[in-house]
PDB file of C-alpha atoms and ligand atoms in Angstrom:
ATOM      1  CA  UNK A1416     151.664 110.912  83.649  1.00 94.00           C
ATOM      2  CA  UNK A1417     154.851 109.590  84.847  1.00 96.00           C
ATOM      3  CA  UNK A1418     154.675 106.082  85.291  1.00 98.00           C
ATOM      4  CA  UNK A1419     155.607 107.011  89.535  1.00 98.00           C
ATOM      5  CA  UNK A1420     154.032 109.456  90.197  1.00 97.00           C
ATOM      6  CA  UNK A1421     150.730 107.295  89.112  1.00 97.00           C
ATOM      7  CA  UNK A1422     151.880 104.011  91.090  1.00 98.00           C
ATOM      8  CA  UNK A1423     152.740 106.714  94.461  1.00 98.00           C
ATOM      9  CA  UNK A1424     149.743 108.160  93.862  1.00 96.00           C
ATOM     10  CA  UNK A1425     147.027 105.320  93.807  1.00 96.00           C
ATOM     11  CA  UNK A1426     149.061 102.285  95.131  1.00 97.00           C
ATOM     12  CA  UNK A1427     149.964 104.815  97.990  1.00 97.00           C
ATOM     13  CA  UNK A1428     153.142 103.408  97.706  1.00 97.00           C
ATOM     14  CA  UNK A1429     156.645 105.120  99.343  1.00 98.00           C
ATOM     15  CA  UNK A1430     159.071 106.386  96.450  1.00 98.00           C
ATOM     16  CA  UNK A1431     161.098 103.097  97.892  1.00 98.00           C
ATOM     17  CA  UNK A1432     157.756 100.153  97.923  1.00 98.00           C
ATOM     18  CA  UNK A1433     156.996 101.930  93.634  1.00 98.00           C
ATOM     19  CA  UNK A1434     160.472 100.765  93.178  1.00 98.00           C
ATOM     20  CA  UNK A1435     160.141  97.260  94.740  1.00 98.00           C
ATOM     21  CA  UNK A1436     157.309  96.717  92.647  1.00 98.00           C
ATOM     22  CA  UNK A1437     159.860  98.092  89.147  1.00 98.00           C
ATOM     23  CA  UNK A1438     162.707  95.617  90.169  1.00 98.00           C
ATOM     24  CA  UNK A1439     160.394  92.079  91.131  1.00 98.00           C
ATOM     25  CA  UNK A1440     158.554  93.592  87.566  1.00 98.00           C
ATOM     26  CA  UNK A1441     155.585  93.662  88.334  1.00 98.00           C
ATOM     27  CA  UNK A1442     154.476  96.506  86.221  1.00 98.00           C
ATOM     28  CA  UNK A1443     153.301  96.008  82.843  1.00 98.00           C
ATOM     29  CA  UNK A1444     152.162  98.501  79.932  1.00 97.00           C
ATOM     30  CA  UNK A1445     150.675  96.723  77.455  1.00 96.00           C
ATOM     31  CA  UNK A1446     151.764  93.732  78.409  1.00 97.00           C
ATOM     32  CA  UNK A1447     154.285  94.093  78.313  1.00 97.00           C
ATOM     33  CA  UNK A1448     157.392  94.479  81.311  1.00 98.00           C
ATOM     34  CA  UNK A1449     158.721  97.413  82.050  1.00 98.00           C
ATOM     35  CA  UNK A1450     161.740  99.244  83.598  1.00 98.00           C
ATOM     36  CA  UNK A1451     161.270 102.637  82.618  1.00 97.00           C
ATOM     37  CA  UNK A1452     159.633 104.573  85.793  1.00 97.00           C
ATOM     38  CA  UNK A1453     158.921 107.953  83.930  1.00 96.00           C
ATOM     39  CA  UNK A1454     157.004 106.706  81.086  1.00 97.00           C
ATOM     40  CA  UNK A1455     154.598 108.893  79.715  1.00 97.00           C
ATOM     41  CA  UNK A1456     151.523 106.280  80.791  1.00 97.00           C
ATOM     42  CA  UNK A1457     147.334 107.553  79.786  1.00 98.00           C
ATOM     43  CA  UNK A1458     145.048 104.445  80.959  1.00 98.00           C
ATOM     44  CA  UNK A1459     143.087 105.235  77.600  1.00 97.00           C
ATOM     45  CA  UNK A1460     145.754 105.121  75.682  1.00 98.00           C
ATOM     46  CA  UNK A1461     148.110 102.017  77.677  1.00 97.00           C
ATOM     47  CA  UNK A1462     146.600  99.042  79.693  1.00 98.00           C
ATOM     48  CA  UNK A1463     149.447  99.893  82.704  1.00 98.00           C
ATOM     49  CA  UNK A1464     148.775  97.084  85.618  1.00 98.00           C
ATOM     50  CA  UNK A1465     150.724  96.613  88.841  1.00 98.00           C
ATOM     51  CA  UNK A1466     150.521  93.657  91.447  1.00 96.00           C
ATOM     52  CA  UNK A1467     147.672  92.700  88.992  1.00 94.00           C
ATOM     53  CA  UNK A1468     145.906  95.636  89.237  1.00 97.00           C
ATOM     54  CA  UNK A1469     144.518  97.471  86.523  1.00 98.00           C
ATOM     55  CA  UNK A1470     145.646 101.255  87.314  1.00 98.00           C
ATOM     56  CA  UNK A1471     143.153 104.419  85.663  1.00 98.00           C
ATOM     57  CA  UNK A1472     144.558 107.971  84.678  1.00 97.00           C
ATOM     58  CA  UNK A1473     142.977 111.194  85.015  1.00 95.00           C
ATOM     59  CA  UNK A1474     144.165 113.292  82.638  1.00 96.00           C
ATOM     60  CA  UNK A1475     142.433 115.557  80.573  1.00 97.00           C
ATOM     61  CA  UNK A1476     143.357 117.420  76.756  1.00 98.00           C
ATOM     62  CA  UNK A1477     141.147 120.105  75.978  1.00 98.00           C
ATOM     63  CA  UNK A1478     141.753 122.055  71.779  1.00 98.00           C
ATOM     64  CA  UNK A1479     141.043 126.016  72.004  1.00 98.00           C
ATOM     65  CA  UNK A1480     140.883 128.474  69.619  1.00 98.00           C
ATOM     66  CA  UNK A1481     141.839 131.610  71.019  1.00 98.00           C
ATOM     67  CA  UNK A1482     140.542 134.458  70.471  1.00 98.00           C
ATOM     68  CA  UNK A1483     142.395 137.755  69.797  1.00 98.00           C
ATOM     69  CA  UNK A1484     142.565 139.045  73.169  1.00 98.00           C
ATOM     70  CA  UNK A1485     143.255 137.291  75.424  1.00 98.00           C
ATOM     71  CA  UNK A1486     146.618 136.276  77.589  1.00 98.00           C
ATOM     72  CA  UNK A1487     147.671 132.833  77.638  1.00 98.00           C
ATOM     73  CA  UNK A1488     148.478 132.833  81.412  1.00 96.00           C
ATOM     74  CA  UNK A1489     148.013 132.182  84.139  1.00 94.00           C
ATOM     75  CA  UNK A1490     146.424 135.471  86.102  1.00 94.00           C
ATOM     76  CA  UNK A1491     146.332 138.158  84.230  1.00 96.00           C
ATOM     77  CA  UNK A1492     144.724 141.818  86.003  1.00 96.00           C
ATOM     78  CA  UNK A1493     143.186 143.954  82.671  1.00 97.00           C
ATOM     79  CA  UNK A1494     142.694 140.726  80.056  1.00 98.00           C
ATOM     80  CA  UNK A1495     141.412 137.370  80.336  1.00 98.00           C
ATOM     81  CA  UNK A1496     143.141 134.824  80.377  1.00 98.00           C
ATOM     82  CA  UNK A1497     142.995 131.052  78.818  1.00 98.00           C
ATOM     83  CA  UNK A1498     142.588 130.191  81.425  1.00 97.00           C
ATOM     84  CA  UNK A1499     139.250 131.906  82.243  1.00 97.00           C
ATOM     85  CA  UNK A1500     137.574 130.109  79.316  1.00 97.00           C
ATOM     86  CA  UNK A1501     138.170 127.142  80.801  1.00 97.00           C
ATOM     87  CA  UNK A1502     136.970 127.970  84.240  1.00 95.00           C
ATOM     88  CA  UNK A1503     134.445 125.369  84.301  1.00 94.00           C
ATOM     89  CA  UNK A1504     136.236 122.572  82.959  1.00 95.00           C
ATOM     90  CA  UNK A1505     137.244 119.647  86.337  1.00 89.00           C
ATOM     91  CA  UNK A1506     140.475 120.116  87.115  1.00 89.00           C
ATOM     92  CA  UNK A1507     141.481 123.793  85.402  1.00 95.00           C
ATOM     93  CA  UNK A1508     143.929 124.460  87.934  1.00 93.00           C
ATOM     94  CA  UNK A1509     146.914 121.894  87.160  1.00 96.00           C
ATOM     95  CA  UNK A1510     146.497 122.198  83.278  1.00 98.00           C
ATOM     96  CA  UNK A1511     149.400 124.287  81.177  1.00 98.00           C
ATOM     97  CA  UNK A1512     149.188 125.423  77.232  1.00 98.00           C
ATOM     98  CA  UNK A1513     151.391 123.620  75.651  1.00 98.00           C
ATOM     99  CA  UNK A1514     153.670 126.947  74.347  1.00 96.00           C
ATOM    100  CA  UNK A1515     152.063 130.621  74.217  1.00 96.00           C
ATOM    101  CA  UNK A1516     150.622 132.806  72.048  1.00 98.00           C
ATOM    102  CA  UNK A1517     150.688 136.722  72.120  1.00 98.00           C
ATOM    103  CA  UNK A1518     147.416 138.313  72.914  1.00 98.00           C
ATOM    104  CA  UNK A1519     146.827 139.185  69.672  1.00 98.00           C
ATOM    105  CA  UNK A1520     147.706 135.924  68.472  1.00 98.00           C
ATOM    106  CA  UNK A1521     144.262 133.952  67.903  1.00 98.00           C
ATOM    107  CA  UNK A1522     143.408 130.225  66.336  1.00 98.00           C
ATOM    108  CA  UNK A1523     144.972 126.471  68.295  1.00 98.00           C
ATOM    109  CA  UNK A1524     145.820 126.440  72.253  1.00 98.00           C
ATOM    110  CA  UNK A1525     145.958 122.941  73.615  1.00 98.00           C
ATOM    111  CA  UNK A1526     145.644 122.501  77.265  1.00 98.00           C
ATOM    112  CA  UNK A1527     146.396 119.426  79.512  1.00 98.00           C
ATOM    113  CA  UNK A1528     146.300 118.383  82.660  1.00 97.00           C
ATOM    114  CA  UNK A1529     149.612 116.676  81.359  1.00 97.00           C
ATOM    115  CA  UNK A1530     152.966 117.778  82.227  1.00 95.00           C
ATOM    116  CA  UNK A1531     155.184 115.535  81.064  1.00 95.00           C
ATOM    117  CA  UNK A1532     153.059 116.387  77.510  1.00 97.00           C
ATOM    118  CA  UNK A1533     153.747 119.717  77.290  1.00 98.00           C
ATOM    119  CA  UNK A1534     157.509 119.377  77.722  1.00 96.00           C
ATOM    120  CA  UNK A1535     158.058 116.555  75.083  1.00 95.00           C
ATOM    121  CA  UNK A1536     155.347 118.800  72.601  1.00 97.00           C
ATOM    122  CA  UNK A1537     157.678 121.258  73.265  1.00 96.00           C
ATOM    123  CA  UNK A1538     161.470 119.847  73.491  1.00 95.00           C
ATOM    124  CA  UNK A1539     163.393 121.271  70.644  1.00 94.00           C
ATOM    125  CA  UNK A1540     164.701 117.633  69.688  1.00 94.00           C
ATOM    126  CA  UNK A1541     160.771 117.090  68.986  1.00 94.00           C
ATOM    127  CA  UNK A1542     160.841 119.281  65.917  1.00 95.00           C
ATOM    128  CA  UNK A1543     157.080 119.598  66.530  1.00 97.00           C
ATOM    129  CA  UNK A1544     155.097 121.687  63.378  1.00 98.00           C
ATOM    130  CA  UNK A1545     153.005 125.146  63.810  1.00 98.00           C
ATOM    131  CA  UNK A1546     151.643 126.424  61.133  1.00 98.00           C
ATOM    132  CA  UNK A1547     150.482 129.129  61.078  1.00 98.00           C
ATOM    133  CA  UNK A1548     148.026 131.662  58.377  1.00 98.00           C
ATOM    134  CA  UNK A1549     149.409 135.659  58.587  1.00 98.00           C
ATOM    135  CA  UNK A1550     148.632 139.141  56.666  1.00 98.00           C
ATOM    136  CA  UNK A1551     151.689 140.638  55.800  1.00 98.00           C
ATOM    137  CA  UNK A1552     152.065 144.790  55.991  1.00 98.00           C
ATOM    138  CA  UNK A1553     153.672 144.289  52.457  1.00 97.00           C
ATOM    139  CA  UNK A1554     153.769 141.544  49.536  1.00 97.00           C
ATOM    140  CA  UNK A1555     155.442 139.393  50.639  1.00 98.00           C
ATOM    141  CA  UNK A1556     158.148 137.890  47.392  1.00 97.00           C
ATOM    142  CA  UNK A1557     159.870 134.896  45.947  1.00 97.00           C
ATOM    143  CA  UNK A1558     162.920 135.836  47.740  1.00 97.00           C
ATOM    144  CA  UNK A1559     161.925 135.449  50.615  1.00 98.00           C
ATOM    145  CA  UNK A1560     160.359 132.161  50.335  1.00 98.00           C
ATOM    146  CA  UNK A1561     163.639 130.877  49.292  1.00 98.00           C
ATOM    147  CA  UNK A1562     165.888 133.212  52.839  1.00 98.00           C
ATOM    148  CA  UNK A1563     163.108 131.148  54.547  1.00 98.00           C
ATOM    149  CA  UNK A1564     163.865 128.723  53.313  1.00 98.00           C
ATOM    150  CA  UNK A1565     166.803 128.970  53.793  1.00 98.00           C
ATOM    151  CA  UNK A1566     166.477 129.904  57.952  1.00 98.00           C
ATOM    152  CA  UNK A1567     165.847 133.075  58.523  1.00 98.00           C
ATOM    153  CA  UNK A1568     168.811 134.463  60.379  1.00 97.00           C
ATOM    154  CA  UNK A1569     167.104 136.799  63.618  1.00 95.00           C
ATOM    155  CA  UNK A1570     168.009 141.353  63.949  1.00 87.00           C
ATOM    156  CA  UNK A1571     169.618 139.728  66.939  1.00 91.00           C
ATOM    157  CA  UNK A1572     172.042 137.208  65.132  1.00 92.00           C
ATOM    158  CA  UNK A1573     170.137 134.164  66.125  1.00 95.00           C
ATOM    159  CA  UNK A1574     168.842 131.665  63.563  1.00 96.00           C
ATOM    160  CA  UNK A1575     165.596 129.566  62.500  1.00 97.00           C
ATOM    161  CA  UNK A1576     165.959 125.979  61.498  1.00 97.00           C
ATOM    162  CA  UNK A1577     165.045 126.213  57.553  1.00 98.00           C
ATOM    163  CA  UNK A1578     160.432 126.382  57.432  1.00 98.00           C
ATOM    164  CA  UNK A1579     158.070 126.836  55.140  1.00 98.00           C
ATOM    165  CA  UNK A1580     156.043 129.861  53.591  1.00 98.00           C
ATOM    166  CA  UNK A1581     152.869 129.528  51.106  1.00 98.00           C
ATOM    167  CA  UNK A1582     151.639 132.600  49.530  1.00 98.00           C
ATOM    168  CA  UNK A1583     147.960 132.309  49.954  1.00 98.00           C
ATOM    169  CA  UNK A1584     146.496 135.531  48.038  1.00 98.00           C
ATOM    170  CA  UNK A1585     148.500 139.437  46.885  1.00 96.00           C
ATOM    171  CA  UNK A1586     145.949 141.986  47.331  1.00 96.00           C
ATOM    172  CA  UNK A1587     147.599 144.469  44.586  1.00 92.00           C
ATOM    173  CA  UNK A1588     145.604 147.749  45.414  1.00 94.00           C
ATOM    174  CA  UNK A1589     146.385 147.326  49.051  1.00 95.00           C
ATOM    175  CA  UNK A1590     149.923 146.178  47.976  1.00 94.00           C
ATOM    176  CA  UNK A1591     150.121 143.404  51.082  1.00 97.00           C
ATOM    177  CA  UNK A1592     149.573 139.434  51.247  1.00 98.00           C
ATOM    178  CA  UNK A1593     148.189 136.673  53.277  1.00 98.00           C
ATOM    179  CA  UNK A1594     150.560 133.540  53.345  1.00 98.00           C
ATOM    180  CA  UNK A1595     150.466 130.314  54.883  1.00 98.00           C
ATOM    181  CA  UNK A1596     153.807 129.263  57.190  1.00 98.00           C
ATOM    182  CA  UNK A1597     155.292 125.854  59.136  1.00 98.00           C
ATOM    183  CA  UNK A1598     157.742 126.397  60.932  1.00 98.00           C
ATOM    184  CA  UNK A1599     159.668 123.578  63.977  1.00 97.00           C
ATOM    185  CA  UNK A1600     160.390 124.686  66.225  1.00 96.00           C
ATOM    186  CA  UNK A1601     158.642 127.707  68.609  1.00 94.00           C
ATOM    187  CA  UNK A1602     160.798 130.686  69.944  1.00 95.00           C
ATOM    188  CA  UNK A1603     159.051 133.409  70.817  1.00 95.00           C
ATOM    189  CA  UNK A1604     157.181 135.582  68.943  1.00 96.00           C
ATOM    190  CA  UNK A1605     159.449 133.583  66.363  1.00 97.00           C
ATOM    191  CA  UNK A1606     156.670 134.285  63.221  1.00 98.00           C
ATOM    192  CA  UNK A1607     156.549 138.251  63.551  1.00 98.00           C
ATOM    193  CA  UNK A1608     159.727 138.617  64.079  1.00 97.00           C
ATOM    194  CA  UNK A1609     161.178 136.061  60.808  1.00 98.00           C
ATOM    195  CA  UNK A1610     159.125 138.970  58.473  1.00 98.00           C
ATOM    196  CA  UNK A1611     161.021 141.470  60.235  1.00 97.00           C
ATOM    197  CA  UNK A1612     163.991 139.838  59.497  1.00 96.00           C
ATOM    198  CA  UNK A1613     162.365 140.500  55.980  1.00 96.00           C
ATOM    199  CA  UNK A1614     161.615 144.487  57.064  1.00 97.00           C
ATOM    200  CA  UNK A1615     157.769 143.191  56.759  1.00 98.00           C
ATOM    201  CA  UNK A1616     155.052 143.283  59.674  1.00 98.00           C
ATOM    202  CA  UNK A1617     152.957 140.670  60.808  1.00 98.00           C
ATOM    203  CA  UNK A1618     149.280 143.097  60.685  1.00 98.00           C
ATOM    204  CA  UNK A1619     147.217 139.258  61.774  1.00 98.00           C
ATOM    205  CA  UNK A1620     148.106 135.771  63.371  1.00 98.00           C
ATOM    206  CA  UNK A1621     145.991 132.721  63.849  1.00 98.00           C
ATOM    207  CA  UNK A1622     148.132 129.359  64.171  1.00 98.00           C
ATOM    208  CA  UNK A1623     146.245 126.978  62.637  1.00 98.00           C
ATOM    209  CA  UNK A1624     147.844 123.396  63.435  1.00 98.00           C
ATOM    210  CA  UNK A1625     150.110 121.938  65.865  1.00 98.00           C
ATOM    211  CA  UNK A1626     151.270 117.966  65.522  1.00 98.00           C
ATOM    212  CA  UNK A1627     148.052 116.192  63.924  1.00 97.00           C
ATOM    213  CA  UNK A1628     146.203 118.803  65.476  1.00 98.00           C
ATOM    214  CA  UNK A1629     143.976 120.876  63.330  1.00 98.00           C
ATOM    215  CA  UNK A1630     142.019 123.419  64.837  1.00 95.00           C
ATOM    216  CA  UNK A1631     139.336 122.582  61.807  1.00 89.00           C
ATOM    217  CA  UNK A1632     135.519 123.577  62.082  1.00 88.00           C
ATOM    218  CA  UNK A1633     136.746 125.385  66.278  1.00 96.00           C
ATOM    219  CA  UNK A1634     135.548 128.474  66.171  1.00 97.00           C
ATOM    220  CA  UNK A1635     137.237 130.499  67.793  1.00 98.00           C
ATOM    221  CA  UNK A1636     136.278 131.081  71.563  1.00 97.00           C
ATOM    222  CA  UNK A1637     135.286 127.583  71.311  1.00 97.00           C
ATOM    223  CA  UNK A1638     137.029 124.692  73.635  1.00 98.00           C
ATOM    224  CA  UNK A1639     136.433 121.058  73.493  1.00 97.00           C
ATOM    225  CA  UNK A1640     138.284 118.041  75.105  1.00 97.00           C
ATOM    226  CA  UNK A1641     140.251 116.247  71.889  1.00 98.00           C
ATOM    227  CA  UNK A1642     138.756 113.632  70.599  1.00 97.00           C
ATOM    228  CA  UNK A1643     140.268 109.574  71.170  1.00 97.00           C
ATOM    229  CA  UNK A1644     141.885 109.591  67.489  1.00 97.00           C
ATOM    230  CA  UNK A1645     143.427 112.792  68.238  1.00 97.00           C
ATOM    231  CA  UNK A1646     144.343 111.381  71.617  1.00 98.00           C
ATOM    232  CA  UNK A1647     145.811 108.279  70.251  1.00 97.00           C
ATOM    233  CA  UNK A1648     148.114 110.509  66.813  1.00 97.00           C
ATOM    234  CA  UNK A1649     150.141 111.742  69.768  1.00 97.00           C
ATOM    235  CA  UNK A1650     150.743 109.074  71.557  1.00 96.00           C
ATOM    236  CA  UNK A1651     154.144 109.284  69.209  1.00 94.00           C
ATOM    237  CA  UNK A1652     154.762 111.692  71.921  1.00 94.00           C
ATOM    238  CA  UNK A1653     154.815 109.891  74.401  1.00 94.00           C
ATOM    239  CA  UNK A1654     157.979 109.289  75.272  1.00 87.00           C
TER     240      UNK A1654
HETATM  241  N1  LIG B2362     155.243 133.290  67.139  1.00 90.35           N
HETATM  242  C1  LIG B2362     154.653 134.842  66.887  1.00 90.35           C
HETATM  243  O1  LIG B2362     155.208 135.277  66.641  1.00 90.35           O
HETATM  244  N2  LIG B2362     153.363 134.867  68.288  1.00 90.35           N
HETATM  245  C2  LIG B2362     152.375 133.590  68.139  1.00 90.35           C
HETATM  246  O2  LIG B2362     151.829 133.995  68.863  1.00 90.35           O
HETATM  247  C3  LIG B2362     153.333 132.716  68.034  1.00 90.35           C
HETATM  248  C4  LIG B2362     154.070 132.297  67.097  1.00 90.35           C
END
């Protein structure tokens, strides 16, 4: 969470008192005096000291393997939501998903109470990579791979960043392909629209990786808290 908010909340200071603590050099992160009030801190990753007192944060980080049919929304009149899946966890109301997956997409979704991390992981300048496995209704060609590498242009003229497309298998009889796609942005329905621009349709989609995080053995429908190692891997995204 933001360092200024943490100080105000835990030391019950006014905004003015909090700012004075910074100006008097009383705020240290990892032993260094800091003036950066908006720094994103987590006491699992940073040593936070204010006027000689150690402050602790209570952020939560969950890796969810979203199933198909579940919507990435807080509430939905008809469908189960990703929040319903985490309902028994503390602070579920404070969680936010890092990006959204379509209802018919399954796979990796990070949910956290650390709003600043959500913002930074989604910011276009951070170019956090996402890896998807997709089933395609036609055979994907070498020409498609070259087009993805150049940057797909959507039917409405929007240009995508270069993306790495790999063919995993072809089913010659059914004339379909299984592919892996790595993208570094997160436009609305991006993967489906990229294939549509090549005249092809995504028939199944699964996100397997985002930045340093992977689904690995997490089964679809399950979730778990991030391990300390995974949280450390996210530290470069804490600004
Ligand atoms: N691209 C899509 O088209 N859908 C998703 O759910 C994620 C990426």
